mmCIF file of C-alpha atoms in Angstrom:
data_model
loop_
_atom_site.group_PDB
_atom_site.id
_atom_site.type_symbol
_atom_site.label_atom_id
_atom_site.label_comp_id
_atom_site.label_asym_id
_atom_site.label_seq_id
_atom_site.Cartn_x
_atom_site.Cartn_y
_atom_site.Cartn_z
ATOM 1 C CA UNK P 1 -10.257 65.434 -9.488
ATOM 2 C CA UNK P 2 -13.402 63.658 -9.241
ATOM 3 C CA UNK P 3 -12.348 61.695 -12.425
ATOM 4 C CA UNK P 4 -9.006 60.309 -10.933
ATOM 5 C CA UNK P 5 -11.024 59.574 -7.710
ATOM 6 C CA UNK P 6 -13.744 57.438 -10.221
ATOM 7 C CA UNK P 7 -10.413 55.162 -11.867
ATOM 8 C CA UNK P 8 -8.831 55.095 -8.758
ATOM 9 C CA UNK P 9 -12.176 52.813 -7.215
ATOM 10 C CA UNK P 10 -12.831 51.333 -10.260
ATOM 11 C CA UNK P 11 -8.846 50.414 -10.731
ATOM 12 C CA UNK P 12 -9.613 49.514 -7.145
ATOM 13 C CA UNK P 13 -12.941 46.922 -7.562
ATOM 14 C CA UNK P 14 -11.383 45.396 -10.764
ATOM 15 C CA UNK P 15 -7.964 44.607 -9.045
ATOM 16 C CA UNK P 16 -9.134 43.441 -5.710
ATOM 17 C CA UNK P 17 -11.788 41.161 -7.936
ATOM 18 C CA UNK P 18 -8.293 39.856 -10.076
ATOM 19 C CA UNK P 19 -6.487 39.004 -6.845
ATOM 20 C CA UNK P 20 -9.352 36.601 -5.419
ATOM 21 C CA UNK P 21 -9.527 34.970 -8.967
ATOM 22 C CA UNK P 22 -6.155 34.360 -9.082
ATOM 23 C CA UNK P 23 -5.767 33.539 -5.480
ATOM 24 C CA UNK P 24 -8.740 30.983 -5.879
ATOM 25 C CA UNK P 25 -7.834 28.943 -8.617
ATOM 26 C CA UNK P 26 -4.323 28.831 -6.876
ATOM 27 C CA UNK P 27 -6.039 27.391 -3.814
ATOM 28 C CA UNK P 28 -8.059 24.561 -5.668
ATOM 29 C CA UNK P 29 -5.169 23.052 -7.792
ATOM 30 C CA UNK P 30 -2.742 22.237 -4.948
ATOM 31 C CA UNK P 31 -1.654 18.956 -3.713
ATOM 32 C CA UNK P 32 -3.779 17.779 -1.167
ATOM 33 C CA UNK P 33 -1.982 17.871 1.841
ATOM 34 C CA UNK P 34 -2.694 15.226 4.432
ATOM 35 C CA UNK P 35 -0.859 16.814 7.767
ATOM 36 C CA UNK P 36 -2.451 20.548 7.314
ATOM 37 C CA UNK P 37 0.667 22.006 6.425
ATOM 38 C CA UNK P 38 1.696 22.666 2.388
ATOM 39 C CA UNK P 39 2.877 19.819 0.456
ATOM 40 C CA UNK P 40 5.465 20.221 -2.230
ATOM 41 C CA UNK P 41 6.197 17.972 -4.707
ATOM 42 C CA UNK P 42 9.381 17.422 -5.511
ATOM 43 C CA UNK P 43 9.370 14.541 -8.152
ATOM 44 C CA UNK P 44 8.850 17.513 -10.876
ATOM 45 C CA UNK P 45 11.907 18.950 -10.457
ATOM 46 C CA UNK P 46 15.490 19.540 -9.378
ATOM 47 C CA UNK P 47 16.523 20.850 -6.141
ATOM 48 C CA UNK P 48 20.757 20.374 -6.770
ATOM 49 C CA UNK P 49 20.059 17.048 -4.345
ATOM 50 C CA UNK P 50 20.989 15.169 -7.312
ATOM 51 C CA UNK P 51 17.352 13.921 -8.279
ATOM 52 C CA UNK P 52 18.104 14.271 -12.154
ATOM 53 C CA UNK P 53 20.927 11.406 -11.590
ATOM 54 C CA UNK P 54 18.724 9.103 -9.663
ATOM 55 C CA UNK P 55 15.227 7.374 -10.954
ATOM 56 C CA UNK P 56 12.923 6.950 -8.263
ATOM 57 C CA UNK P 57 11.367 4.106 -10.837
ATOM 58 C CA UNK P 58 13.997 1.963 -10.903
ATOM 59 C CA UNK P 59 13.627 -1.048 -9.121
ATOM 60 C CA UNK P 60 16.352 -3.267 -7.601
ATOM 61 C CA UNK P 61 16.198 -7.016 -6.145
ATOM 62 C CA UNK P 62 17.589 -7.877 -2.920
ATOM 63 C CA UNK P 63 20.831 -9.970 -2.473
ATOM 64 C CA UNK P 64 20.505 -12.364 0.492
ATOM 65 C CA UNK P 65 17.107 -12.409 2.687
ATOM 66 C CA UNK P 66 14.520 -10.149 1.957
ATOM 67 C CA UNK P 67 13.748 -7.772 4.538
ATOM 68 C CA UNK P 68 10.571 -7.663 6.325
ATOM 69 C CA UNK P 69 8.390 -4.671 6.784
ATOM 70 C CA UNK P 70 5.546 -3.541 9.772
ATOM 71 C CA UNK P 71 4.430 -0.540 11.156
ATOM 72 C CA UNK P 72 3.413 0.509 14.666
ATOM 73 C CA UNK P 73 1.650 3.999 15.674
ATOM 74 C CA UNK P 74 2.420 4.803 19.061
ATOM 75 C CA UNK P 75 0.156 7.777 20.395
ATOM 76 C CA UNK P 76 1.618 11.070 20.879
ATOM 77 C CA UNK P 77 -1.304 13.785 21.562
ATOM 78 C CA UNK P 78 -4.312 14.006 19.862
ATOM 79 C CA UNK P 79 -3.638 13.998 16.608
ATOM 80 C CA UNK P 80 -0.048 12.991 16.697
ATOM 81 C CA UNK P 81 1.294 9.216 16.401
ATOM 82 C CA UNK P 82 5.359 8.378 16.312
ATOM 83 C CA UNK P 83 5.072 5.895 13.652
ATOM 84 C CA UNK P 84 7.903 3.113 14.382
ATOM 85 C CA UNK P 85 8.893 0.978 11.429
ATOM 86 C CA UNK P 86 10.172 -2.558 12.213
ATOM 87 C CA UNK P 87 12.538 -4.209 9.380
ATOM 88 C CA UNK P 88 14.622 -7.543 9.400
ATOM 89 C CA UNK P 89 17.293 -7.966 7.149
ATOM 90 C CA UNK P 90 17.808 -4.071 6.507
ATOM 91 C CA UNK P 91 19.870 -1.265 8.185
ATOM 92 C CA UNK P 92 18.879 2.410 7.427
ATOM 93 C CA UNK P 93 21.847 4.295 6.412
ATOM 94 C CA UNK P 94 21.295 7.940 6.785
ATOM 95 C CA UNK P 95 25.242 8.701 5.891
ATOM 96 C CA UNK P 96 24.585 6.633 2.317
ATOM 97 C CA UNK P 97 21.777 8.973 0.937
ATOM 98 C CA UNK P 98 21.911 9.893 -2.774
ATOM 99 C CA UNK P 99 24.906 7.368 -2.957
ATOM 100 C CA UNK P 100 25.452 4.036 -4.411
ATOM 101 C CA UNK P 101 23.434 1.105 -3.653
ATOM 102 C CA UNK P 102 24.804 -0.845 -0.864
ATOM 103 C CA UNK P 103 23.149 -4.186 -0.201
ATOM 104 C CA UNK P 104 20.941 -4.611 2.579
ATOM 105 C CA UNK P 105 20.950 -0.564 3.366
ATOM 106 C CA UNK P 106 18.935 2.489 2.427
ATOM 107 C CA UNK P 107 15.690 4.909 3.918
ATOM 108 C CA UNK P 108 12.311 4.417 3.727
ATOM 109 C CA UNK P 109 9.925 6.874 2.008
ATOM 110 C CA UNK P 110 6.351 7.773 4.273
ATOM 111 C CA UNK P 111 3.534 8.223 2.316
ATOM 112 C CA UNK P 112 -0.100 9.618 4.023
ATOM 113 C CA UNK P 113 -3.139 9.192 1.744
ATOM 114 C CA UNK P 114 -1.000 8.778 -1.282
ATOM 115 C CA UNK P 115 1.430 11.671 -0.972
ATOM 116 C CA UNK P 116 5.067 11.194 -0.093
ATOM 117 C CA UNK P 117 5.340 13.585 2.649
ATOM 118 C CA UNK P 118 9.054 12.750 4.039
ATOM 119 C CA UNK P 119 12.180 10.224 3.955
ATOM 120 C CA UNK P 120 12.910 8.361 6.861
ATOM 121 C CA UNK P 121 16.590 7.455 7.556
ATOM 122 C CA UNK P 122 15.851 6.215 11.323
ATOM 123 C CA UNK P 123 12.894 3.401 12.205
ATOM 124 C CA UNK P 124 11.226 6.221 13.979
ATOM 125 C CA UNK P 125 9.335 8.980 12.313
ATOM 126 C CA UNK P 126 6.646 11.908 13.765
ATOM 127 C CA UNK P 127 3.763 12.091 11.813
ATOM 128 C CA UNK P 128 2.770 15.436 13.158
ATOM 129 C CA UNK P 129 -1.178 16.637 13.998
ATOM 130 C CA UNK P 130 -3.122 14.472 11.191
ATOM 131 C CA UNK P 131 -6.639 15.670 10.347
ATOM 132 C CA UNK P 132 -9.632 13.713 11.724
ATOM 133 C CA UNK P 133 -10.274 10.637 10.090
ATOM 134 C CA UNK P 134 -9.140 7.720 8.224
ATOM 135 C CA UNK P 135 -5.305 7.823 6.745
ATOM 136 C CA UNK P 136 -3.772 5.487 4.561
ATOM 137 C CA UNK P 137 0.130 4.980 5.602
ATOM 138 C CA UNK P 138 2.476 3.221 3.333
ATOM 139 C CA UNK P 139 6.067 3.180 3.514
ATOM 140 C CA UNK P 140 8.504 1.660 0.953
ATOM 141 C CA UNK P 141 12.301 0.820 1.651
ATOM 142 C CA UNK P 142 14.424 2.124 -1.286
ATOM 143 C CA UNK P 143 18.117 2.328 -1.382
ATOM 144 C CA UNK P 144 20.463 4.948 -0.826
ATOM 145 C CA UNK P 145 20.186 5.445 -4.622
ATOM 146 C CA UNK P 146 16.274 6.094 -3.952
ATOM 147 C CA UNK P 147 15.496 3.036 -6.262
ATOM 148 C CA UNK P 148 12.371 1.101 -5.025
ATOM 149 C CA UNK P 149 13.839 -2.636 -3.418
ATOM 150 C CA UNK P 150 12.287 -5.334 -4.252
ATOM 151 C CA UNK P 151 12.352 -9.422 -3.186
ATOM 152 C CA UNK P 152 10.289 -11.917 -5.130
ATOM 153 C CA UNK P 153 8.368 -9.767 -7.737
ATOM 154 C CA UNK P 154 6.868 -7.677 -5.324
ATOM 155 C CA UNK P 155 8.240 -4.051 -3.915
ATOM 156 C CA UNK P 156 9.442 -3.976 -0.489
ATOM 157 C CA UNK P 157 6.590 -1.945 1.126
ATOM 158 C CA UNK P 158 3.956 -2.027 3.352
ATOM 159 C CA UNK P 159 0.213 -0.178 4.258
ATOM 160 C CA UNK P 160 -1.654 0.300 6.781
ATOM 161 C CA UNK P 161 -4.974 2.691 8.040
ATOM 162 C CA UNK P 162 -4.748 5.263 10.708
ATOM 163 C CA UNK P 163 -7.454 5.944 12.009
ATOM 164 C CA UNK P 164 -7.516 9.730 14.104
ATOM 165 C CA UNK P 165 -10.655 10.486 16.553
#
């Protein structure tokens, strides 16, 4: 008896010792995640949304006028701002996702410190409880096939700094 009770807290010690290892090194190679919450990459892999048919490289020009980009945080709590994006010359088209590329429509992607953290298919988006500090927002417009737009050379994005007291 006294042996099984000796394996059982050295089984114990060595196993509770694994798990914080494991647990650890788990904790110090995820994304960083700018909102508090987990971010999950999804430009790795599949999720049966279609990603393998669509590259989120490929660029296309605009027909017609190029649109124009801004941003505006309005305050909403603390640590909360409703970010409203202002475009010319472009309609979102939340019905058109993972489509064909229709001229002049598409989504925007929201980026915070250099991780894409959400689509927007509306000019309004909630960028919820942000962590003290500075924050780098960029948002690109991309058609419905998620290809980048572009007008003169140049992809149709813009960035701006957030900062949260």
């Amino acid at each position: 008896m006294p042996k099984t009770l000796i394996f059982l807290l050295i089984g114990l010690v060595f196993g509770a010792g694994l798990g914080f290892l494991v647990s650890a090194t788990m904790a110090t190679t995820a994304a960083p995640d700018p909102q508090g919450a987990a971010v999950h990459d999804h430009s790795a892999h599949d999720h049966g949304e279609g990603d393998a048919e669509h590259d989120h490289s490929k660029m296309i020009h605009v027909e017609g006028p190029a649109p124009e980009l801004s941003l505006v945080f309005h305050p909403d709590g603390r640590q909360s701002r409703n970010l409203e994006i202002k475009v010319t010359h472009f309609e979102f088209d939340p019905t058109g996702v993972n489509g064909a590329h229709v001229p002049g429509k598409g989504h925007a992607h929201i980026y915070v410190n250099g991780v894409k953290i959400a689509r927007a298919y509306a000019p309004w988006f909630h960028l919820s409880a942000l962590p003290i500090g500075t924050h780098e927002i960029r948002v690109t417009l991309n058609a419905n096939d998620h290809s980048a737009l572009m007008a003169n050379g140049a992809m149709l994005e813009t960035t701006e700094t957030l900062v949260i007291e």
